[in-house]
């Protein structure tokens, strides 16, 4: 099985490059399953039901999120539309699984791609981020109830150390541990010894002529004077950042992970 994982889709520029380039990426790399982090789809801040549906219409199978998931409050109602449809679009949108237990939404999706069962787990780190439940032990608990061999984890976290530690912790137990959130791709993609594909951060899918997605003048100004400023998305130098994971669907072990940056 070949899995494409797309890093944080940022605003309209990110959505547009997904629209324009995803079909050829899927074709060129013989992709079977597409996962994307969509936490910044709505002009950098959160995701609305309409934007989630747009991403699913692009043939993204599962959309993960992170700390920005509640920025657009309509998404709370969207989670509540799931009802008994355990595989509809609203159920294939995830928020980190280690949020407090009574929060709306789900942090685990289990589905089928053709005849291949797979699972996606969304986690959020705790270092330099809002405190949540322990992502390591949350992963342990979720893995106990997953029967699929192909399991992809999005670790949405700030600290490189926390992500690398989780990669080692889950090595051999999941197909891939993929870092998101910093919007800066790292060059450390590898398959760990027991068969887990790992990268500390996939990087952002959006405008690179800015500061992690925001117009650079606004962020530079904030560093200079500390005054509150309304962040607006940058527009230029749009790139799609992703990884392709090749795995054995019988065992769930990764064979290869390749980093992509497409402009
Ligand atoms: Fe993000
Ligand atoms: Fe984030």
XYZ file of C-alpha atoms and ligand atoms in Angstrom:
265
model
C 0.000 0.000 0.000
C 1.204 3.472 -0.805
C 0.135 6.337 1.430
C 0.418 10.065 0.779
C 0.480 12.270 3.867
C 0.065 15.992 3.132
C 1.321 18.520 5.703
C -0.789 21.325 7.191
C -2.939 22.793 4.400
C -2.829 26.548 4.910
C -5.605 28.826 3.656
C -6.723 29.248 0.094
C -3.192 28.964 -1.336
C -2.817 25.555 0.307
C -6.250 24.415 -0.802
C -5.612 25.561 -4.350
C -2.326 23.712 -4.737
C -4.008 20.567 -3.424
C -6.742 21.028 -6.008
C -4.248 21.623 -8.823
C -1.547 19.107 -8.025
C -3.006 16.270 -5.970
C -4.362 14.238 -8.918
C -0.974 14.083 -10.629
C 0.856 13.324 -7.353
C -1.546 10.464 -6.709
C -0.990 9.190 -10.258
C 2.788 9.638 -10.358
C 3.334 7.915 -7.023
C 0.636 5.235 -7.394
C -1.019 6.387 -4.169
C -3.731 4.255 -2.572
C -4.581 6.283 0.535
C -4.426 10.061 1.085
C -4.250 11.661 4.525
C -3.872 15.410 5.077
C -3.612 17.716 8.039
C -6.260 20.406 7.513
C -6.026 22.442 10.723
C -5.127 25.676 8.877
C -7.496 25.348 5.916
C -9.628 28.368 6.889
C -7.232 31.278 6.216
C -4.753 29.720 8.627
C -7.143 29.233 11.507
C -9.116 26.045 11.787
C -11.397 24.363 9.313
C -15.084 24.830 8.502
C -17.493 22.053 7.517
C -17.512 23.351 3.913
C -13.722 23.318 3.729
C -13.557 19.840 5.220
C -16.027 18.663 2.568
C -13.913 20.372 -0.098
C -10.845 18.422 1.019
C -12.771 15.152 0.986
C -13.994 15.979 -2.540
C -10.332 16.185 -3.589
C -10.122 12.495 -2.709
C -8.412 12.971 0.616
C -9.534 10.001 2.699
C -8.838 11.258 6.206
C -8.234 14.821 7.445
C -6.316 15.306 10.687
C -6.017 18.514 12.691
C -4.274 19.889 15.765
C -4.266 22.877 18.070
C -6.252 25.019 15.600
C -9.145 22.568 15.341
C -11.620 24.667 17.367
C -10.767 28.021 15.730
C -13.943 27.824 13.632
C -16.652 26.816 16.040
C -18.935 25.428 13.314
C -16.674 22.407 13.281
C -18.104 21.336 16.642
C -21.548 20.993 15.042
C -19.998 19.191 12.082
C -18.625 16.497 14.369
C -22.106 16.140 15.818
C -23.628 15.421 12.390
C -21.931 12.024 12.271
C -24.821 10.119 13.849
C -24.753 6.510 12.809
C -22.687 7.053 9.653
C -19.373 5.783 10.904
C -17.563 6.409 7.619
C -19.055 9.643 6.286
C -16.894 12.726 5.758
C -17.553 14.196 9.206
C -16.316 10.980 10.798
C -13.157 11.051 8.670
C -12.190 14.428 10.136
C -10.101 13.923 13.263
C -9.004 16.027 16.201
C -6.179 14.930 18.506
C -7.151 11.796 20.414
C -5.475 12.921 23.632
C -7.845 15.856 24.173
C -10.062 15.609 27.255
C -12.428 12.672 26.925
C -15.644 14.659 26.692
C -14.601 16.881 23.777
C -16.505 16.637 20.468
C -15.051 14.542 17.685
C -12.719 11.573 17.404
C -8.985 11.056 17.323
C -9.058 7.655 15.656
C -10.556 6.572 12.349
C -10.635 2.962 11.194
C -11.651 2.290 7.617
C -11.076 0.193 4.529
C -9.280 1.179 1.352
C -10.353 -1.418 -1.164
C -9.786 -4.606 0.799
C -7.117 -3.146 3.052
C -8.080 -2.164 6.600
C -6.284 0.901 7.920
C -6.349 3.232 10.885
C -5.356 6.849 11.397
C -4.527 8.224 14.841
C -4.255 11.973 15.490
C -2.235 13.033 18.548
C -1.006 16.347 19.899
C 2.215 16.989 21.788
C 2.437 18.549 25.235
C 5.786 20.345 25.108
C 5.334 24.107 24.499
C 1.642 23.454 23.779
C -1.607 23.393 25.746
C -1.626 20.555 28.219
C -3.545 17.483 27.165
C -3.553 13.843 28.088
C -0.359 11.879 27.530
C -0.035 11.172 23.775
C 2.233 8.161 24.416
C -0.228 6.346 26.670
C -3.166 7.476 24.533
C -1.470 5.747 21.598
C -1.058 2.582 23.718
C -4.754 2.587 24.564
C -5.888 3.164 20.977
C -3.570 0.487 19.575
C -5.207 -2.106 21.828
C -8.469 -1.723 19.924
C -7.104 -1.481 16.373
C -7.052 -4.624 14.276
C -5.749 -3.039 11.063
C -2.064 -3.566 10.295
C -1.715 -0.300 8.408
C -1.741 2.436 11.046
C -0.683 6.044 10.459
C -0.103 8.444 13.353
C -0.130 12.231 12.956
C 1.834 13.649 15.899
C 0.968 17.333 15.873
C 3.644 18.808 18.097
C 6.082 21.642 18.564
C 9.136 19.922 20.049
C 11.326 17.793 17.792
C 12.362 15.710 20.821
C 8.789 14.779 21.692
C 8.071 13.680 18.121
C 11.282 11.674 17.790
C 10.619 9.994 21.151
C 7.117 9.022 20.007
C 8.579 7.611 16.794
C 10.867 5.315 18.772
C 8.100 4.476 21.246
C 5.795 3.312 18.449
C 8.460 1.716 16.232
C 7.223 -1.664 15.073
C 3.692 -1.001 16.322
C 2.500 1.410 13.611
C 3.237 1.935 9.927
C 4.186 5.592 10.217
C 4.643 8.375 12.739
C 4.338 11.642 10.856
C 5.017 14.995 12.492
C 2.971 18.110 11.724
C 2.405 21.592 13.220
C 5.700 23.483 12.825
C 5.054 24.090 9.091
C 8.769 23.588 8.437
C 9.749 20.307 6.779
C 12.567 18.335 8.345
C 15.087 16.225 6.424
C 15.101 13.272 8.831
C 12.664 10.932 7.100
C 13.620 7.294 7.602
C 12.260 3.866 8.348
C 13.067 2.971 11.966
C 14.561 -0.500 12.656
C 11.297 -2.260 13.474
C 9.492 -0.924 10.403
C 7.903 2.405 11.288
C 8.306 5.254 8.793
C 9.141 8.480 10.560
C 9.569 12.198 9.881
C 9.690 14.960 12.480
C 7.692 17.384 10.335
C 6.175 17.073 6.882
C 6.038 20.850 6.480
C 3.242 23.138 5.378
C 1.174 22.975 2.219
C 0.726 26.664 1.604
C 2.557 29.949 1.019
C 6.278 29.921 1.836
C 6.729 33.657 1.057
C 5.751 34.379 4.650
C 6.333 33.191 8.209
C 4.837 29.717 8.625
C 1.912 30.798 6.430
C 1.333 34.365 7.650
C 2.222 37.543 5.708
C 5.832 38.195 6.645
C 5.420 41.951 7.268
C 2.844 41.232 9.976
C 5.006 38.731 11.808
C 8.209 40.755 11.494
C 6.272 43.751 12.840
C 5.025 41.739 15.786
C 8.567 40.687 16.639
C 9.696 44.305 16.404
C 6.985 45.970 18.480
C 5.053 43.222 20.283
C 1.729 44.843 19.412
C -1.293 42.639 18.711
C -1.842 42.117 15.008
C -4.454 40.308 12.953
C -2.652 37.606 11.008
C -3.450 37.263 7.316
C -2.291 34.458 5.050
C 0.678 35.051 2.789
C 0.090 34.329 -0.875
C 3.385 33.714 -2.679
C 5.688 30.736 -3.240
C 3.008 28.119 -2.666
C 4.254 24.570 -2.156
C 2.718 21.221 -1.382
C 4.688 19.363 1.286
C 4.041 15.687 1.752
C 5.550 12.276 2.288
C 4.929 9.053 0.424
C 5.024 5.937 2.576
C 5.320 2.551 0.953
C 4.293 -0.318 3.218
C 3.506 -4.008 3.263
C -0.229 -4.111 3.946
C 0.021 -7.678 5.310
C 2.327 -6.696 8.146
C 1.888 -2.931 8.288
C 5.656 -2.479 8.130
C 6.939 0.458 6.141
C 9.424 -0.203 3.355
C 10.207 3.381 2.457
C 9.374 7.000 3.155
C 10.021 9.719 0.607
C 9.683 13.473 1.136
C 7.994 15.585 -1.533
C 7.882 19.337 -2.003
C 5.982 20.432 -5.065
C 5.553 24.010 -6.258
Fe -0.566 23.972 11.369
Fe -0.722 23.332 14.763
